[in-house]
Coordinates of C-alpha atoms and ligand atoms in Angstrom, one line a residue:
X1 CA 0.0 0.0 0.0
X2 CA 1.4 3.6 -0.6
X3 CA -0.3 6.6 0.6
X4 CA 0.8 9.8 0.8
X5 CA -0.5 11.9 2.8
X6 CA -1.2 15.9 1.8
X7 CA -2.2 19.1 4.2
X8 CA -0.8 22.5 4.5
X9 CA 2.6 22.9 6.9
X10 CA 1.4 21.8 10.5
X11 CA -1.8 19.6 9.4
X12 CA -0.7 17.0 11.3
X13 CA 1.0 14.7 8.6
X14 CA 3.7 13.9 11.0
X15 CA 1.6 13.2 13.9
X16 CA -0.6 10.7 11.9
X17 CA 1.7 9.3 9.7
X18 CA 3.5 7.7 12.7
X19 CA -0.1 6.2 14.3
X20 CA -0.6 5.3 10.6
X21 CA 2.7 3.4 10.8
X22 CA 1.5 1.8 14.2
X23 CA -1.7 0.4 12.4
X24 CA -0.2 -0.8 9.2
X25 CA 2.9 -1.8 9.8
X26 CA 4.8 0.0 6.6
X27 CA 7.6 3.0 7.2
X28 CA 7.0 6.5 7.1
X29 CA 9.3 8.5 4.2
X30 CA 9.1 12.4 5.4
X31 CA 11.4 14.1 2.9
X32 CA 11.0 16.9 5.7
X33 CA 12.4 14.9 8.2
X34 CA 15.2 13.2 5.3
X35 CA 15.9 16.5 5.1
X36 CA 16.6 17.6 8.6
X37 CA 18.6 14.1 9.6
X38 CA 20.7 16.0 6.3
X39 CA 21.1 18.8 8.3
X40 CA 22.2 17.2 11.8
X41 CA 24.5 15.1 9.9
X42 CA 26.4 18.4 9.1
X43 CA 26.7 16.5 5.2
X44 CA 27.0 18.3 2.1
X45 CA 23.3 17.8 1.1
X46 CA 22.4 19.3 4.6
X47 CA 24.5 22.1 4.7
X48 CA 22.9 23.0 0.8
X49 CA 19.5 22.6 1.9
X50 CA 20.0 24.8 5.5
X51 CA 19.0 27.9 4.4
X52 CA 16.3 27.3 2.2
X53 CA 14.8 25.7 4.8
X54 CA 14.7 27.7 7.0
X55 CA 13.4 30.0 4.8
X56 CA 10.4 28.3 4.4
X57 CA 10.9 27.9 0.5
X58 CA 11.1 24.3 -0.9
X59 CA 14.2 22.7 -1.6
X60 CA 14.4 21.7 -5.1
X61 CA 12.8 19.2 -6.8
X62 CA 16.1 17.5 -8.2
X63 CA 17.0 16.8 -4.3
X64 CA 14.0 15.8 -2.6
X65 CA 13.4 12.9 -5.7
X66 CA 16.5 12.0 -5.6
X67 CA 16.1 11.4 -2.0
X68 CA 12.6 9.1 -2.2
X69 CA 14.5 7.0 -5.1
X70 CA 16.8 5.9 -2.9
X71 CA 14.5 5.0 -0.2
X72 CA 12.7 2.9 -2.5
X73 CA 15.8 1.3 -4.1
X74 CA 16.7 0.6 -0.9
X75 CA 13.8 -1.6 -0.4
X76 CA 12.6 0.7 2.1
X77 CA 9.3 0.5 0.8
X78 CA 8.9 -2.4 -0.3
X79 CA 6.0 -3.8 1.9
X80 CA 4.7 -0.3 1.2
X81 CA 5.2 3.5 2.5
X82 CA 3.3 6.4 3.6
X83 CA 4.8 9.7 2.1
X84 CA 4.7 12.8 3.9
X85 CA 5.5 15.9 2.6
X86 CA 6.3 14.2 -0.6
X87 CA 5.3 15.0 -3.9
X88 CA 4.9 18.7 -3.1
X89 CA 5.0 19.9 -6.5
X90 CA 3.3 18.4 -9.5
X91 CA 7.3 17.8 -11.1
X92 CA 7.2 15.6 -8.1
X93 CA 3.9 13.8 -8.2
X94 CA 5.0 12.7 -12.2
X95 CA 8.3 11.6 -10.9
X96 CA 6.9 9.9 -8.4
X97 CA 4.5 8.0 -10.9
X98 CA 7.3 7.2 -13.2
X99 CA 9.6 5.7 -10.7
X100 CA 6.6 3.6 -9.7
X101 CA 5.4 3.0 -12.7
X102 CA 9.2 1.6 -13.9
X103 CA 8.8 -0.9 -10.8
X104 CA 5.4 -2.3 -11.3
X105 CA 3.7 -0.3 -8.5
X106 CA 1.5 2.4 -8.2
X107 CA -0.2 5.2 -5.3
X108 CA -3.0 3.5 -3.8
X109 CA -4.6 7.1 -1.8
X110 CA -3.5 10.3 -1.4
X111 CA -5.1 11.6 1.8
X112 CA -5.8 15.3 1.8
X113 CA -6.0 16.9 5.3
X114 CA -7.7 20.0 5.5
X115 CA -6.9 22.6 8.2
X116 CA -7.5 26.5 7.5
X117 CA -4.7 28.6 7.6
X118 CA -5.3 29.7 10.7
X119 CA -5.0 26.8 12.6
X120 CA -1.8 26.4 10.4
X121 CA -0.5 29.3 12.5
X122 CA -1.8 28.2 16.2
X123 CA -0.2 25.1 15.0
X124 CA 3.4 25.5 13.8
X125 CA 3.4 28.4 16.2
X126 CA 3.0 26.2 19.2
X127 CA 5.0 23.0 18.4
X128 CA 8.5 22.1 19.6
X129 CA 10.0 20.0 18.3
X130 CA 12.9 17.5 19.6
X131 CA 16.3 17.6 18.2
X132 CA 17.4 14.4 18.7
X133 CA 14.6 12.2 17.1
X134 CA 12.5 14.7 16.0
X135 CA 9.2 13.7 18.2
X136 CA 6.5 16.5 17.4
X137 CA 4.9 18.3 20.2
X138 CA 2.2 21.4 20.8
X139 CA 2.5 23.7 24.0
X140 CA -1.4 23.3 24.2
X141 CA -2.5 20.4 22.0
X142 CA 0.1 17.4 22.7
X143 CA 2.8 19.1 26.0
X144 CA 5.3 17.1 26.8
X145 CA 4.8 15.3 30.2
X146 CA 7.9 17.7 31.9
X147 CA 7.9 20.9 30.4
X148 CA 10.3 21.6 27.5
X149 CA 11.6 18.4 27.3
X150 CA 11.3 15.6 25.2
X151 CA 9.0 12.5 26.7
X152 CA 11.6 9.9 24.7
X153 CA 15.1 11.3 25.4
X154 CA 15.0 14.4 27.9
X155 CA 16.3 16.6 25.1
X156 CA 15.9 20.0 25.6
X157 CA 12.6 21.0 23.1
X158 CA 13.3 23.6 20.0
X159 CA 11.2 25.7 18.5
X160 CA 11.9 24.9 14.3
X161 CA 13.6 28.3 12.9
X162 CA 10.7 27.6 10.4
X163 CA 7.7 28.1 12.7
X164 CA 8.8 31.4 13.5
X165 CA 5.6 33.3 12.0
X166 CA 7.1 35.4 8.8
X167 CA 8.6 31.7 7.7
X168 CA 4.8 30.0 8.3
X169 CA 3.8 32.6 5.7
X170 CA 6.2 31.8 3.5
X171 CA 5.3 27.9 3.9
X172 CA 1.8 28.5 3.6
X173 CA 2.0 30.8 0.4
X174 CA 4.3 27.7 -1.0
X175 CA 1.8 25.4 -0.2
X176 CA -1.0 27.3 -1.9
X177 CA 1.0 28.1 -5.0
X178 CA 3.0 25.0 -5.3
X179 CA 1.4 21.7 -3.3
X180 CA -1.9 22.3 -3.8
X181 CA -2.3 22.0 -7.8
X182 CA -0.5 18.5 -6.4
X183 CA -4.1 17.5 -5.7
X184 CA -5.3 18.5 -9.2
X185 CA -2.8 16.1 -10.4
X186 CA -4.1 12.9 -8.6
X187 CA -7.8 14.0 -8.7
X188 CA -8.7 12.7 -12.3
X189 CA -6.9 9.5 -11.2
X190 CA -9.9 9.2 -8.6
X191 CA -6.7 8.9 -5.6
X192 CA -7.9 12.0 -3.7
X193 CA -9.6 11.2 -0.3
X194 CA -9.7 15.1 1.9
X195 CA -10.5 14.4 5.5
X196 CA -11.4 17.4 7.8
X197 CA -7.9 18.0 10.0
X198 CA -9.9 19.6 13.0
X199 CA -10.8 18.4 15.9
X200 CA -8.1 15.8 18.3
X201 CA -5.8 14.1 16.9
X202 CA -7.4 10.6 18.1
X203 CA -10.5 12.1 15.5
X204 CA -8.4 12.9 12.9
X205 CA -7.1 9.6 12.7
X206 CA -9.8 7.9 12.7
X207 CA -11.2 9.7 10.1
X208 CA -8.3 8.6 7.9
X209 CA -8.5 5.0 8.8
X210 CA -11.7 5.7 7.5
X211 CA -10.9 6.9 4.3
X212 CA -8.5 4.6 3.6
X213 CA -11.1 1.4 4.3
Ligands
AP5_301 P1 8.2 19.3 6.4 O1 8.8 18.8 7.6 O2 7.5 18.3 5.4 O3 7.2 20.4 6.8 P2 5.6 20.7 6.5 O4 5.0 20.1 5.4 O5 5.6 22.2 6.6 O6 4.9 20.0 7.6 P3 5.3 19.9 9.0 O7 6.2 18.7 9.3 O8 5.8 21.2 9.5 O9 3.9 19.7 9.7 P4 2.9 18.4 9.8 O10 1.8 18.5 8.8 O11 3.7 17.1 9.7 O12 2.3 18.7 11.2 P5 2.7 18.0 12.6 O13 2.2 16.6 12.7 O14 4.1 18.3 13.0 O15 9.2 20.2 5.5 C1 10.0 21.1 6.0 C2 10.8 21.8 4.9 O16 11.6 20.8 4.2 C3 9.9 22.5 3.8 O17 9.5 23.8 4.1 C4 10.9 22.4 2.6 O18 11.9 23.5 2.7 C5 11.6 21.1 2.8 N1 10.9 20.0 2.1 C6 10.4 18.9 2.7 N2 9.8 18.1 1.7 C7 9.9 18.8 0.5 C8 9.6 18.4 -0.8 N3 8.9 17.3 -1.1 N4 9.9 19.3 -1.8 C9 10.6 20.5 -1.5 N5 11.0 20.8 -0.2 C10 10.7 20.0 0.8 O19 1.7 18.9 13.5 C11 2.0 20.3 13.7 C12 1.7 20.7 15.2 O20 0.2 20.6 15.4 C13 2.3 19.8 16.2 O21 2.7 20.6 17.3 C14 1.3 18.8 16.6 O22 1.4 18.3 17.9 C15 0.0 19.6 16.4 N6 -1.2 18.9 16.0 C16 -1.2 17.8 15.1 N7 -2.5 17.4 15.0 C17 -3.3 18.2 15.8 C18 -4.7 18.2 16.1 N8 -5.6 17.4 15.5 N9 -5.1 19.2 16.9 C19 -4.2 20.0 17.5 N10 -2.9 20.0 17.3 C20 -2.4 19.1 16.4

């Protein structure tokens, strides 16, 4: 089975994509968090991608394919995957095809999750983030259990340089004018499933369990 999973930045792709793991048992591939294990690793490919990252632009389309390619030809995939953040662009989604397409497979759903835009800002405002595996929390919606610390490790929480509020613009206008035509590209296909993103995050999973059947 490959999903992928769609929603502006801070819909909560992250946060279900790893209960999604839980239930069916195939990996998450977040070119997001490819990107920042990059970064950490002080490599070449992390220390070109830095910046524009933190910008809030997307990194281009040549890196982030190249990425997912090697996942798959790594057989990370092979009892299936659940991309998130991944294709954002439509040059994506037809690489994406092809490379399946050249190994027999195909996308099974691509889950839309809608969230306005301003719950996009209460959300990446208030979420820290842990820099050692890169657990996802919310100073309202999901606190860690001792403040500002991480419930796995005891790291010390960031906040991403990212959700600062001019770079959740940024994101969001990217999103719009970028990701979203992303959907147009899978909707003829008859792939698109959009699932309302409010509400807890026990709700908004199963609402995707749902749409997937
Ligand atoms: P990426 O990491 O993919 O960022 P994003 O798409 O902006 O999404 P996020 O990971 O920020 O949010 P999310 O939807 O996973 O939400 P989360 O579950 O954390 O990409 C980062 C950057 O990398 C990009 O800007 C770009 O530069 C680059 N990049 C990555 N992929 C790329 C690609 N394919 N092409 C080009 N560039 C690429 O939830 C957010 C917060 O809300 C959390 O605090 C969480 O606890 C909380 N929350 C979740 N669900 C709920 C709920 N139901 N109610 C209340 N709070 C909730």
């Amino acid at each position: 089975m490959i999903l992928i999973l769609m929603g502006p930045p801070g819909a909560g792709k992250g946060t279900q994509a790893k209960q999604l793991v839980d239930k069916y048992g195939i990996p998450q591939l977040s070119t997001g968090d490819m990107l920042r294990a990059a970064r950490r690793s002080g490599s070449d490919l992390g220390n070109k991608v830095a910046a524009i990252m933190d910008s809030g632009k997307l990194v281009s389309d040549e890196i982030v394919i190249a990425l997912i390619e090697e996942k798959f030809d790594a057989g990370d995939a092979k009892e299936g995957a659940i991309l998130d953040g991944f294709p954002r662009t439509p040059a994506q989604a037809e690489a994406l095809d092809a490379m399946l397409d050249a190994k027999g497979r195909k996308v099974d759903a691509v889950l839309s999750i809608h969230v306005s835009d301003e719950d996009v800002v209460r959300r990446n405002s208030g979420r820290r983030t842990c820099p050692v595996d890169g657990a996802s929390y919310h100073l309202e919606f999901k606190p860690p259990k001792r403040e500002g610390l991480c419930d796995h490790d005891g790291a010390a929480l960031v906040h991403r340089e990212d959700d600062m509020p001019d770079k959740i613009r940024v994101r969001l206008e990217a999103y719009h004018r970028d990701t979203a035509p992303v959907l147009a590209y899978f909707e003829p296909k008859g792939l698109v499933k959009t699932v309302d993103g409010t509400g807890s995050i026990a709700e908004v999973f199963a609402r995707l369990t749902g749409a997937i059947g």
